[in-house]
Every structure is written in C-alpha cells, then in structure tokens.
CSV table of C-alpha atoms and ligand atoms in Angstrom, one decimal:
chain,number,residue,atom,x,y,z
A,1427,MET,CA,-0.1,0.0,-0.1
A,1428,LYS,CA,1.2,3.3,-1.1
A,1429,LEU,CA,0.3,4.9,1.8
A,1430,LEU,CA,2.1,2.5,4.4
A,1431,ASP,CA,5.2,3.3,2.5
A,1432,ASP,CA,4.8,7.2,2.6
A,1433,ALA,CA,3.8,6.6,6.6
A,1434,ALA,CA,6.9,4.4,7.0
A,1435,ALA,CA,9.6,7.0,4.6
A,1436,ARG,CA,8.4,10.2,6.4
A,1437,ALA,CA,9.2,8.5,9.9
A,1438,THR,CA,12.2,6.8,9.0
A,1439,ARG,CA,12.9,10.6,7.6
A,1440,TYR,CA,12.0,12.4,10.7
A,1441,LEU,CA,14.3,10.0,13.0
A,1442,ALA,CA,17.1,10.8,10.6
A,1443,LEU,CA,16.9,14.2,11.2
A,1444,LEU,CA,16.4,14.6,14.9
A,1445,ASP,CA,20.4,14.9,15.5
A,1446,GLY,CA,20.6,18.1,13.9
A,1447,ARG,CA,17.5,19.9,14.7
A,1448,PRO,CA,16.7,21.8,18.6
A,1449,VAL,CA,15.0,19.3,21.2
A,1450,ASN,CA,12.1,21.7,21.6
A,1451,PRO,CA,9.7,22.9,18.6
A,1452,THR,CA,10.7,26.7,17.9
A,1453,PRO,CA,7.9,29.4,18.6
A,1454,GLU,CA,7.2,29.7,14.9
A,1455,ASP,CA,6.7,25.3,14.9
A,1456,LEU,CA,4.3,25.8,18.3
A,1457,ALA,CA,2.3,29.0,16.7
A,1458,ARG,CA,1.6,26.5,13.5
A,1459,LEU,CA,0.1,24.7,15.9
A,1460,ASP,CA,-2.2,27.1,17.3
A,1461,ALA,CA,-3.9,28.0,13.5
A,1462,PHE,CA,-4.7,25.0,12.7
A,1463,LEU,CA,-6.9,24.6,16.0
A,1464,THR,CA,-9.7,26.4,15.2
A,1465,GLU,CA,-9.9,25.1,11.6
A,1466,PRO,CA,-13.6,23.9,11.3
A,1467,PHE,CA,-14.5,20.3,11.2
A,1468,PRO,CA,-14.3,19.4,7.3
A,1469,GLU,CA,-17.8,19.1,5.2
A,1470,ALA,CA,-16.1,16.6,2.2
A,1471,PRO,CA,-13.4,13.6,2.9
A,1472,THR,CA,-10.1,14.0,2.6
A,1473,PRO,CA,-7.5,12.1,0.9
A,1474,ASP,CA,-5.5,9.7,3.2
A,1475,ALA,CA,-2.2,10.9,1.4
A,1476,HIS,CA,-2.9,14.2,2.6
A,1477,VAL,CA,-3.9,13.9,5.4
A,1478,LEU,CA,-0.5,12.1,6.1
A,1479,GLU,CA,1.2,15.2,4.9
A,1480,ARG,CA,-0.3,17.4,6.9
A,1481,LEU,CA,0.4,15.1,9.9
A,1482,ASP,CA,3.9,15.1,9.3
A,1483,ALA,CA,4.3,19.0,8.2
A,1484,LEU,CA,2.1,20.4,11.1
A,1485,GLY,CA,3.0,17.6,13.5
A,1486,SER,CA,6.7,16.8,13.2
A,1487,PRO,CA,8.1,19.5,13.9
A,1488,ALA,CA,6.0,20.6,16.7
A,1489,THR,CA,7.0,17.2,18.3
A,1490,MET,CA,10.0,17.5,21.7
A,1491,ALA,CA,12.8,15.2,20.5
A,1492,THR,CA,12.3,12.9,22.9
A,1493,ALA,CA,13.1,9.6,20.3
A,1494,GLY,CA,16.4,10.7,20.2
A,1495,GLY,CA,19.7,10.9,22.4
A,1496,ARG,CA,19.8,14.5,24.0
A,1497,TYR,CA,16.4,14.6,25.7
A,1498,PHE,CA,16.9,14.3,29.3
A,1499,GLY,CA,13.4,15.5,31.2
A,1500,LEU,CA,11.0,13.5,33.4
A,1501,VAL,CA,12.3,9.6,32.8
A,1502,ILE,CA,11.8,9.2,29.3
A,1503,GLY,CA,13.5,6.8,27.6
A,1504,GLY,CA,12.9,6.4,23.5
A,1505,ALA,CA,12.4,3.7,21.2
A,1506,LEU,CA,14.4,0.7,20.6
A,1507,PRO,CA,14.9,0.1,16.9
A,1508,ALA,CA,13.1,-3.2,16.8
A,1509,ALA,CA,10.3,-2.2,19.6
A,1510,LEU,CA,9.2,0.1,17.1
A,1511,ALA,CA,8.9,-1.9,14.0
A,1512,ALA,CA,7.5,-4.6,15.6
A,1513,ASN,CA,4.8,-1.3,17.0
A,1514,TRP,CA,4.5,-1.0,13.6
A,1515,LEU,CA,3.5,-4.2,12.7
A,1516,ALA,CA,1.5,-5.5,15.6
A,1517,ALA,CA,-0.4,-1.9,14.9
A,1518,ALA,CA,-0.9,-3.2,11.1
A,1519,TRP,CA,-2.3,-6.9,12.5
A,1520,ASP,CA,-4.8,-4.5,15.4
A,1521,GLN,CA,-5.5,-6.9,17.5
A,1522,ASN,CA,-7.8,-6.9,20.7
A,1523,ALA,CA,-5.3,-8.0,23.3
A,1524,GLY,CA,-7.6,-8.6,25.8
A,1525,LEU,CA,-9.3,-12.0,25.3
A,1526,ALA,CA,-7.0,-15.0,23.8
A,1527,MET,CA,-9.9,-16.0,21.9
A,1528,CYS,CA,-9.7,-12.7,19.9
A,1529,SER,CA,-5.9,-13.3,19.6
A,1530,PRO,CA,-3.8,-16.0,20.4
A,1531,ALA,CA,-0.7,-14.7,19.2
A,1532,SER,CA,-1.3,-11.2,21.4
A,1533,ALA,CA,-1.9,-13.8,24.2
A,1534,SER,CA,1.5,-15.4,23.4
A,1535,PHE,CA,3.5,-13.3,23.1
A,1536,GLU,CA,2.6,-11.4,26.4
A,1537,ASP,CA,3.5,-14.7,28.4
A,1538,ALA,CA,7.0,-14.6,26.9
A,1539,ALA,CA,7.6,-11.1,27.6
A,1540,LEU,CA,6.3,-11.4,31.2
A,1541,ARG,CA,8.2,-14.7,31.2
A,1542,ASN,CA,11.5,-13.3,30.5
A,1543,LEU,CA,10.5,-9.6,32.2
A,1544,LEU,CA,9.9,-11.8,35.7
A,1545,ASP,CA,14.0,-13.4,34.7
A,1546,VAL,CA,15.9,-10.7,33.7
A,1547,LEU,CA,14.2,-8.4,36.6
A,1548,ARG,CA,14.6,-11.2,38.7
A,1549,LEU,CA,11.6,-11.2,40.8
A,1550,PRO,CA,9.9,-14.6,41.7
A,1551,PRO,CA,8.7,-16.5,38.5
A,1552,GLU,CA,5.0,-17.6,40.4
A,1553,CYS,CA,3.9,-13.5,40.0
A,1554,ALA,CA,1.4,-12.8,37.9
A,1555,GLY,CA,2.0,-10.0,35.5
A,1556,ALA,CA,-0.4,-6.9,33.8
A,1557,PHE,CA,0.1,-4.9,30.6
A,1558,VAL,CA,-0.9,-1.6,31.3
A,1559,THR,CA,-0.2,2.2,30.6
A,1560,GLY,CA,2.1,3.2,32.7
A,1561,ALA,CA,3.3,2.9,36.0
A,1562,THR,CA,0.5,4.9,37.7
A,1563,MET,CA,-2.2,2.2,36.6
A,1564,ALA,CA,0.6,-0.5,37.4
A,1565,THR,CA,1.0,0.9,41.2
A,1566,PHE,CA,-3.4,1.3,40.9
A,1567,THR,CA,-3.5,-2.1,39.8
A,1568,SER,CA,-1.0,-4.3,42.0
A,1569,LEU,CA,-3.0,-2.4,45.3
A,1570,LEU,CA,-6.7,-3.7,43.5
A,1571,ALA,CA,-4.5,-7.1,45.4
A,1572,ALA,CA,-3.4,-5.9,48.6
A,1573,ARG,CA,-7.0,-3.9,49.3
A,1574,ARG,CA,-8.6,-7.1,48.5
A,1575,THR,CA,-6.1,-9.8,50.7
A,1576,LEU,CA,-5.8,-7.5,53.5
A,1577,LEU,CA,-9.4,-7.0,54.0
A,1578,LEU,CA,-10.0,-10.4,53.1
A,1579,ALA,CA,-7.7,-11.1,56.2
A,1580,LYS,CA,-9.9,-9.2,58.2
A,1581,GLY,CA,-13.4,-11.2,57.1
A,1582,TRP,CA,-14.4,-8.5,54.1
A,1583,ASP,CA,-15.3,-9.2,50.8
A,1584,VAL,CA,-14.1,-5.8,49.2
A,1585,ASP,CA,-14.7,-6.9,45.1
A,1586,ALA,CA,-18.7,-7.8,46.0
A,1587,ASP,CA,-19.2,-5.7,49.1
A,1588,GLY,CA,-17.3,-2.7,47.8
A,1589,LEU,CA,-15.5,0.4,50.6
A,1590,PHE,CA,-19.1,1.0,52.6
A,1591,GLY,CA,-18.5,-0.3,56.5
A,1592,ALA,CA,-15.5,-2.0,55.4
A,1593,PRO,CA,-13.4,-2.5,58.5
A,1594,PRO,CA,-10.8,0.6,58.0
A,1595,LEU,CA,-7.1,-0.1,56.1
A,1596,ARG,CA,-3.5,1.1,57.1
A,1597,VAL,CA,-1.7,2.9,54.4
A,1598,ILE,CA,1.9,3.7,55.2
A,1599,LEU,CA,4.3,6.1,52.3
A,1600,SER,CA,7.9,6.6,52.0
A,1601,GLU,CA,7.7,10.5,52.9
A,1602,ASP,CA,9.2,12.0,49.4
A,1603,ILE,CA,6.8,8.7,47.4
A,1604,HIS,CA,6.4,9.9,44.1
A,1605,PRO,CA,2.9,11.3,43.6
A,1606,SER,CA,1.4,9.5,41.2
A,1607,LEU,CA,1.0,6.7,44.6
A,1608,ARG,CA,-1.3,9.1,45.8
A,1609,LYS,CA,-3.5,9.0,43.1
A,1610,GLY,CA,-3.7,5.5,42.8
A,1611,LEU,CA,-5.2,5.4,46.5
A,1612,GLY,CA,-7.7,7.9,45.6
A,1613,MET,CA,-9.0,6.3,42.9
A,1614,LEU,CA,-9.0,3.5,45.2
A,1615,GLY,CA,-11.0,4.8,47.8
A,1616,LEU,CA,-8.3,4.7,50.6
A,1617,GLY,CA,-7.4,8.1,50.6
A,1618,ARG,CA,-4.7,10.6,49.8
A,1619,ASP,CA,-4.5,11.5,52.3
A,1620,ARG,CA,-5.2,8.7,54.7
A,1621,VAL,CA,-1.9,7.7,55.1
A,1622,GLU,CA,0.9,7.3,57.2
A,1623,THR,CA,4.4,9.1,56.0
A,1624,LEU,CA,7.7,7.2,56.7
A,1625,PRO,CA,10.6,9.5,56.7
A,1626,VAL,CA,13.1,9.3,54.5
A,1627,ASP,CA,16.9,10.5,54.5
A,1628,GLY,CA,18.6,13.1,52.7
A,1629,GLU,CA,18.5,11.2,48.9
A,1630,GLY,CA,15.0,10.6,49.9
A,1631,ARG,CA,14.9,7.6,50.9
A,1632,ILE,CA,13.0,5.4,54.0
A,1633,ARG,CA,15.3,5.8,56.7
A,1634,SER,CA,15.5,1.9,58.2
A,1635,ASP,CA,16.1,3.1,61.8
A,1636,GLY,CA,13.0,2.7,64.2
A,1637,LEU,CA,11.2,1.0,61.3
A,1638,ALA,CA,10.1,-2.2,62.8
A,1639,ALA,CA,8.0,0.4,65.6
A,1640,ARG,CA,7.0,2.2,62.8
A,1641,ILE,CA,4.9,-0.9,61.0
A,1642,ASP,CA,3.8,-2.5,64.2
A,1643,GLY,CA,0.5,-4.0,62.5
A,1644,ARG,CA,-0.6,-4.6,59.1
A,1645,ALA,CA,-0.8,-1.9,56.9
A,1646,ILE,CA,-0.3,-1.7,53.0
A,1647,VAL,CA,3.6,-0.4,52.9
A,1648,CYS,CA,4.3,1.8,49.7
A,1649,ALA,CA,8.0,2.1,48.8
A,1650,GLN,CA,10.4,2.9,46.0
A,1651,ALA,CA,13.3,1.9,43.9
A,1652,GLY,CA,14.3,4.9,42.0
A,1653,ASN,CA,13.4,8.3,44.0
A,1654,VAL,CA,12.4,10.5,40.7
A,1655,ASN,CA,14.6,13.1,41.7
A,1656,THR,CA,18.0,11.2,42.8
A,1657,GLY,CA,17.5,7.9,42.1
A,1658,ALA,CA,17.9,6.4,44.8
A,1659,SER,CA,16.5,3.3,46.8
A,1660,ASP,CA,14.6,2.3,49.6
A,1661,PRO,CA,16.1,-0.2,52.3
A,1662,PHE,CA,14.2,-3.7,51.1
A,1663,GLU,CA,15.7,-5.7,53.2
A,1664,ALA,CA,14.6,-4.3,56.3
A,1665,LEU,CA,11.2,-2.9,55.2
A,1666,ALA,CA,10.1,-6.6,54.1
A,1667,ASP,CA,11.4,-7.8,57.5
A,1668,ALA,CA,8.7,-5.3,58.9
A,1669,VAL,CA,5.7,-5.8,56.8
A,1670,GLY,CA,6.4,-9.2,57.0
A,1671,ARG,CA,6.0,-9.9,60.6
A,1672,HIS,CA,2.2,-8.7,60.8
A,1673,GLY,CA,1.7,-10.3,57.7
A,1674,GLY,CA,1.4,-7.3,55.5
A,1675,TRP,CA,1.6,-6.3,51.8
A,1676,LEU,CA,4.8,-4.3,50.7
A,1677,HIS,CA,4.6,-2.6,46.7
A,1678,VAL,CA,7.2,-1.2,45.7
A,1679,ASP,CA,7.1,1.5,42.9
A,1680,GLY,CA,9.9,0.7,40.7
A,1681,ALA,CA,8.7,2.7,38.0
A,1682,PHE,CA,12.0,2.6,36.1
A,1683,GLY,CA,14.6,1.8,39.4
A,1684,LEU,CA,13.5,-1.8,39.3
A,1685,TRP,CA,15.7,-2.0,36.5
A,1686,ALA,CA,19.3,-1.7,38.4
A,1687,ALA,CA,18.1,-5.8,39.0
A,1688,ALA,CA,19.3,-6.3,36.0
A,1689,ALA,CA,22.4,-5.2,35.6
A,1690,PRO,CA,25.1,-7.0,38.3
A,1691,ALA,CA,26.9,-4.0,39.5
A,1692,ARG,CA,23.8,-1.9,40.5
A,1693,ARG,CA,22.0,-5.0,42.1
A,1694,HIS,CA,23.0,-4.0,45.5
A,1695,LEU,CA,21.3,-0.5,45.1
A,1696,VAL,CA,17.7,-3.1,45.1
A,1697,ALA,CA,18.4,-5.6,47.6
A,1698,GLY,CA,15.5,-7.5,48.7
A,1699,ILE,CA,13.2,-6.0,46.3
A,1700,GLU,CA,12.1,-9.6,45.0
A,1701,ARG,CA,10.7,-10.0,48.9
A,1702,ALA,CA,8.1,-7.5,48.3
A,1703,GLN,CA,4.2,-8.7,47.4
A,1704,SER,CA,3.9,-6.4,44.0
A,1705,TRP,CA,5.6,-4.1,42.0
A,1706,ALA,CA,5.1,-1.8,39.3
A,1707,THR,CA,7.4,-0.6,36.7
A,1708,ASP,CA,7.3,1.1,33.1
A,1709,ALA,CA,8.6,-0.7,29.9
A,1710,HIS,CA,8.0,3.2,28.1
A,1711,LYS,CA,11.3,4.1,30.2
A,1712,TRP,CA,14.3,2.1,30.9
A,1713,LEU,CA,13.3,-0.6,28.3
A,1714,ASN,CA,13.2,2.0,25.6
A,1715,VAL,CA,9.8,0.3,24.0
A,1716,PRO,CA,7.5,2.9,23.0
A,1717,TYR,CA,4.8,4.6,24.8
A,1718,ASP,CA,2.2,3.2,26.1
A,1719,CYS,CA,3.5,0.5,28.5
A,1720,GLY,CA,3.9,-0.4,32.2
A,1721,LEU,CA,3.8,-3.5,34.2
A,1722,ALA,CA,2.2,-4.5,37.4
A,1723,PHE,CA,3.8,-8.0,39.0
A,1724,VAL,CA,1.5,-9.7,42.0
A,1725,ARG,CA,3.4,-12.3,43.4
A,1726,ASP,CA,-0.5,-13.6,44.9
A,1727,GLY,CA,-1.8,-14.2,41.3
A,1728,LYS,CA,-5.2,-15.4,42.8
A,1729,ALA,CA,-5.7,-12.4,44.5
A,1730,LEU,CA,-5.4,-10.2,41.5
A,1731,ALA,CA,-7.4,-12.3,39.2
A,1732,ALA,CA,-9.8,-12.4,41.6
A,1733,ALA,CA,-9.9,-8.4,41.6
A,1734,CYS,CA,-9.9,-7.9,38.0
A,1735,SER,CA,-12.4,-11.5,37.2
A,1736,LEU,CA,-15.2,-10.8,34.7
A,1737,GLU,CA,-17.7,-12.9,33.6
A,1738,ALA,CA,-19.8,-12.8,30.3
A,1739,ALA,CA,-22.0,-15.1,28.0
A,1740,TYR,CA,-20.4,-14.6,25.2
A,1741,VAL,CA,-16.8,-14.7,26.7
A,1742,GLU,CA,-15.1,-17.9,26.1
A,1743,THR,CA,-12.2,-18.7,28.3
A,1744,GLY,CA,-10.0,-21.7,26.6
A,1745,ALA,CA,-6.4,-23.2,27.8
A,1746,ARG,CA,-4.5,-20.3,26.9
A,1747,ARG,CA,-4.4,-17.1,29.9
A,1748,ASP,CA,-6.6,-13.7,29.1
A,1749,PRO,CA,-4.2,-11.1,29.2
A,1750,SER,CA,-6.8,-8.7,30.6
A,1751,ALA,CA,-7.7,-11.5,33.6
A,1752,THR,CA,-5.3,-9.7,35.6
A,1753,THR,CA,-5.6,-5.9,34.1
A,1754,PRO,CA,-8.0,-3.1,35.0
A,1755,GLU,CA,-8.7,-3.0,31.1
A,1756,MET,CA,-11.0,-5.2,28.6
A,1757,SER,CA,-10.0,-4.4,25.2
A,1758,ARG,CA,-6.6,-3.2,24.8
A,1759,ARG,CA,-3.6,-2.8,21.9
A,1760,ALA,CA,-1.2,-5.8,22.5
A,1761,ARG,CA,1.3,-3.9,24.7
A,1762,GLY,CA,3.7,-6.9,24.8
A,1763,ILE,CA,4.9,-7.7,22.2
A,1764,GLU,CA,7.1,-4.4,22.0
A,1765,VAL,CA,8.3,-5.5,25.1
A,1766,TRP,CA,9.2,-9.2,23.6
A,1767,ALA,CA,10.7,-7.4,20.9
A,1768,ALA,CA,13.2,-5.2,22.6
A,1769,LEU,CA,13.9,-7.9,25.1
A,1770,GLN,CA,15.3,-10.4,22.3
A,1771,ALA,CA,16.7,-8.1,20.5
A,1772,MET,CA,18.3,-6.9,23.4
A,1773,GLY,CA,19.2,-10.3,25.5
A,1774,ARG,CA,20.7,-10.6,29.2
A,1775,SER,CA,23.4,-8.8,28.0
A,1776,GLY,CA,21.6,-6.2,26.0
A,1777,VAL,CA,19.8,-5.1,28.8
A,1778,GLU,CA,22.5,-4.8,31.6
A,1779,ASP,CA,24.4,-2.4,29.0
A,1780,LEU,CA,21.9,-0.3,28.5
A,1781,VAL,CA,21.4,0.0,32.4
A,1782,GLU,CA,25.3,0.6,32.5
A,1783,ARG,CA,25.6,3.1,30.3
A,1784,THR,CA,22.9,5.3,30.9
A,1785,CYS,CA,23.8,5.4,34.3
A,1786,GLY,CA,27.3,5.9,33.3
A,1787,HIS,CA,26.6,8.7,31.0
A,1788,ALA,CA,25.1,10.0,34.6
A,1789,GLU,CA,28.2,9.5,35.9
A,1790,ARG,CA,30.1,11.7,33.5
A,1791,PHE,CA,27.2,14.4,33.6
A,1792,ALA,CA,27.8,14.8,37.4
A,1793,ALA,CA,31.6,14.7,36.8
A,1794,GLY,CA,31.9,17.3,33.8
A,1795,LEU,CA,29.4,19.7,36.4
A,1796,ARG,CA,31.4,19.1,39.1
A,1797,ALA,CA,34.8,19.7,37.1
A,1798,ALA,CA,33.1,23.1,35.8
A,1799,GLY,CA,32.2,24.2,39.2
A,1800,PHE,CA,28.7,23.5,40.1
A,1801,GLU,CA,27.1,21.5,42.7
A,1802,VAL,CA,25.6,18.2,42.0
A,1803,LEU,CA,23.0,17.8,45.0
A,1804,ASN,CA,22.8,13.4,44.8
A,1805,GLU,CA,24.4,11.0,45.0
A,1806,VAL,CA,24.4,9.8,41.6
A,1807,VAL,CA,23.8,5.6,41.7
A,1808,LEU,CA,21.8,5.5,38.6
A,1809,ASN,CA,20.7,7.2,35.7
A,1810,GLN,CA,19.4,10.2,37.7
A,1811,VAL,CA,21.5,14.1,38.5
A,1812,LEU,CA,20.1,17.1,40.6
A,1813,VAL,CA,22.5,20.2,39.7
A,1814,SER,CA,22.5,23.2,41.1
A,1815,PHE,CA,23.5,26.6,39.8
A,1816,GLY,CA,23.5,28.6,42.7
A,1817,ASP,CA,20.6,30.4,44.4
A,1818,ASP,CA,17.4,28.9,42.9
A,1819,GLU,CA,17.1,32.6,41.1
A,1820,ARG,CA,20.2,31.7,38.9
A,1821,THR,CA,19.5,27.8,38.9
A,1822,LEU,CA,16.1,28.6,37.6
A,1823,ALA,CA,17.4,31.4,35.1
A,1824,ALA,CA,19.9,28.7,33.7
A,1825,ILE,CA,17.2,25.7,33.0
A,1826,ASP,CA,15.3,28.6,30.9
A,1827,ALA,CA,18.7,29.5,29.2
A,1828,ILE,CA,19.3,25.7,28.2
A,1829,GLN,CA,15.7,24.5,27.0
A,1830,ARG,CA,15.9,27.8,24.9
A,1831,ASP,CA,19.6,26.8,23.4
A,1832,GLY,CA,17.8,23.5,22.3
A,1833,THR,CA,21.3,21.5,22.3
A,1834,CYS,CA,19.2,19.0,25.3
A,1835,TRP,CA,16.5,19.1,27.0
A,1836,CYS,CA,16.5,19.4,30.9
A,1837,GLY,CA,13.8,20.1,33.7
A,1838,GLY,CA,13.5,22.0,37.4
A,1839,THR,CA,12.5,20.0,40.4
A,1840,VAL,CA,13.1,21.2,44.1
A,1841,TRP,CA,15.3,19.5,46.3
A,1842,GLY,CA,16.1,19.7,50.0
A,1843,GLY,CA,14.0,23.2,49.6
A,1844,ARG,CA,16.4,24.5,46.6
A,1845,ARG,CA,15.5,25.0,43.1
A,1846,ALA,CA,17.3,22.6,40.8
A,1847,MET,CA,17.8,20.9,37.5
A,1848,ARG,CA,17.1,17.4,36.7
A,1849,ILE,CA,19.3,14.7,34.0
A,1850,SER,CA,17.7,11.4,33.7
A,1851,VAL,CA,19.6,9.4,31.0
A,1852,SER,CA,17.2,7.4,30.4
A,1853,SER,CA,17.4,6.6,26.3
A,1854,TRP,CA,19.0,3.9,24.1
A,1855,ALA,CA,19.7,6.5,21.8
A,1856,THR,CA,22.5,9.0,24.1
A,1857,THR,CA,25.7,8.3,22.2
A,1858,PRO,CA,29.0,10.1,24.4
A,1859,GLU,CA,29.3,12.5,21.3
A,1860,ASP,CA,25.5,13.7,23.1
A,1861,VAL,CA,26.6,13.7,26.4
A,1862,GLU,CA,29.6,15.8,25.5
A,1863,ARG,CA,27.4,18.2,23.3
A,1864,SER,CA,24.9,18.5,26.0
A,1865,LEU,CA,27.3,19.5,28.9
A,1866,GLU,CA,28.7,21.9,26.7
A,1867,ALA,CA,26.1,23.5,26.4
A,1868,ILE,CA,24.6,23.4,29.9
A,1869,ILE,CA,28.0,24.5,31.5
A,1870,ARG,CA,28.0,27.8,28.3
A,1871,CYS,CA,24.4,28.6,29.6
A,1872,GLY,CA,25.3,28.3,33.5
A,1873,ARG,CA,27.9,30.2,33.1
A,1874,ALA,CA,26.4,32.7,30.9
A,1875,VAL,CA,23.9,32.9,33.8
A,1876,VAL,CA,26.5,33.1,37.0
A,1877,ASN,CA,28.9,35.6,35.5
A,1878,PRO,CA,26.4,37.7,33.5
B,2498,PLP,C1,7.4,8.4,35.8
B,2498,PLP,C2,7.2,7.7,37.3
B,2498,PLP,C3,6.2,7.4,37.7
B,2498,PLP,C4,4.5,7.6,37.1
B,2498,PLP,O1,4.8,6.1,35.0
B,2498,PLP,P1,4.1,6.8,34.4
B,2498,PLP,O2,4.4,5.5,33.7
B,2498,PLP,O3,4.0,7.8,33.9
B,2498,PLP,O4,2.6,5.9,34.7
B,2498,PLP,C5,5.7,6.6,38.8
B,2498,PLP,N1,6.5,6.5,39.5
B,2498,PLP,C6,8.0,6.8,39.3
B,2498,PLP,C7,9.3,6.4,40.7
B,2498,PLP,C8,8.5,7.4,38.3
B,2498,PLP,O5,9.0,7.7,37.7
C-alpha cells in the first residue's frame, strides 16, 4: 500500500533528521499548531495521502525530540528500533489483546514477555503480570490485589461488597513517594491523605532505623526503587522484615529503578526487592519501548485475578491465559509485543548494557558539571543527576537558558528545599557525543547565568 510506504518513509526521515534539530520545537512550529486548532470540521473527505502529509508538516516539527539522544527531562526513554518495528507490524495486525479468544498471538507474546521480564528483573517466577498504560496504573492494579487481600484477612470481600462499611486499612508511604501513589490511593477509595508516612534520609530513602516500631501492624506499605529526583532506592530487606512480621503487603514503585536489578553492578541498590508482594514498573522508560507500556507484577496472582475477574456468556476462556484476567481494562492494544521484541533484540547482556551505559552517562554528566564548578546535589548511583547553578534564581535562569538553547532538554525540580535541574539519562539513543555536546551547552548556559 503506497500510503503505508509513505508513512514509513516519513517516519524514517523524521528519525534521521532528529540529531540536527533543536530538542524542543521553535515558537514558529508551535504557532502553526495554534492556527490549525481553530479550523472547522471538514464537510467533505480529505484524501488519505493529504491527511498524512499535513500531519507530518504540522506535527513532526512541533514534537519534542524525545526519540533522540539529548532529551533528559522527566524519566523518558526512546524507542529501540526492534520495538518500534514490532509496534508498526502489530498495529497492522490490529489485535484486541484483552482475550486470547480474540488474539492467540498477542496472548502468547505477552506470556513470553512476562516470563522474560520476571527473569531479567529477578522477580519470583510465580508472579502474575499485567500490561497496563504506565507505572501509575501498575501501582493502582497492584494495590487492587493488596486491598482485596488485607480486607479478606479481616473478613471483608471488597470486590463483592465495596468499601462502605469495610474495616479500615492502614496505608503507609515513604514521605518522598512519587505523586502517582497518592493518585492511585485516591482512585482505590483508600484516600490520598488518609496515610501514614515514613521519614526519609537526604537521598529520599526510607530511613531503616526505627522501622519496626513504625510498621507495628498489618498495613499496605508503599516503597520505591528509584526516587524520581535522586534515583535512590529504599531499604527493601528492612522493609520486608518489618512488613512480613505482621502479614502486611509491601508494594514497590520501581517505575525505572526496578531495572537496576538487571545490571549486576547496580543490583545491590535494590537488594531484597524480590521479597515484596507487588511491583510496578514502566517499559516505556528504561526498556525503551514506544509509549505506552507499564507493568504490574503481583506475587499472589490469584488475588489479582480475583480483583480483575469478569464473566460473560459470550467470552470463551480456554487453555490460554486471557491477558485481561489480571488488568483493569478489557479491550486494549497488545503492549507485550514490543516488550517481547525489545527483550529478544537485547538479550540479558543487552539489557544490562543499556542500564550500565545510561548510568555511565549520568556519572559523566555529574563529573563534568562538578569540574565546571557547579554543585551536584545527589549521590549519582543510577541514571539521575541533580545540579544547582547557585541560588534558586540562578538555577531557574540556567534551566530556562538551557531549554531555549535547544542542544538538550532538562527540566527543573525542588530538592532539599532548593531549586535544581534534573538530568535523567534513560534513552538507548544517547551516545557519548550526545553527552559531551549537552555538557558543553549546559556549562555554557550555566556560566552565562552565573557571570552575566
Ligand atoms: C514515571 C514514574 C511514575 C509514573 O509512571 P507513568 O508511566 O507516567 O504512569 C511513577 N513512579 C515513578 C518513580 C516514576 O518515575
């Protein structure tokens, strides 16, 4: 089909030109977006080729170059070629991945991907897995199982009877947990603010001293692998001991930090993580598959399946696992296909290399910035770097100058009460040259702000 050849050619050209353009769109590119937003709905059809041409002309320049090697905002990965190609082919298949009856192929690739994931992430092989949109929904999904299990222990079937009149549950969070956790708790009826918090140290890790006294009863305890600012991970051995003593539930948000387990040199950072009851992670971050793809893993697969169960006369359940048996959604795209392709293409050594390479880039950023006289605020143990350019005003001005320069893109945050710039190296596409070019731009813009 000529249209699909045209789409592939445009996509390939887009990727080939990424290296030569600013990472953020220009004001003119954005102004064109504003203009077309107010166009009326067309009365007559537009030829397909023309739709695609306009999409490319308006959209491609207005994208953030997150698929390239010099985007370091939030925690955003690129798309590995094997994963992107698999995504294109799977889109042509247009399978409904919810039920094995609708797509035996999707169900099988997802099962294979889950088995590989548990292996490479060193999680218990008996875990049930769920492909969802991202880590936010992965935590929500995991906590469906937690809520059910802890309430059943009090004689309450929450899935049948709801939360009205249910016995209360304790929920304990790290003081510096990712905001998506509170969002999930709100959606679960457990309350965003009805939580107890555990104090953290200077890197945002839960303090292990006094933990046994703070977790002194059955509770859902949420910890994290990979603090979104520092990359630091909580003390899982101590947490698992404290939670296990009372038969509670330990959930780990490992949106990116869980991947430390895939690299032998970083594995000690998440020691004991396999002792939790559930884990949330993203594949669209460090595994570098196209958006969107998050994953929930739950040790007690039966609890998750019970919370997500559904029966209908027209749904045939066969020998093959239905992917929707452990997810909140029914119909959905086959996210597991890209994960399978990424894992096949890299193998164990490739995943390890991806994690190590990006962590090495973060270390180079930290060393280069320190050598230039700027202050790095965190211990760079993973792929996150926090840098200050002096007081808050100078740091904000430096971030603004760096973003306008366009060589690379970094965002801001507040750490330890101070403004900081975050550098998150999460893309397979980042090369040592990208790091040097970006360092040069950051130091140049930073110096212009400090000594105007
Ligand atoms: C990115 C992130 C999330 C949210 O993930 P989504 O995929 O955006 O839903 C949660 N926790 C941490 C630590 C993260 O880095």
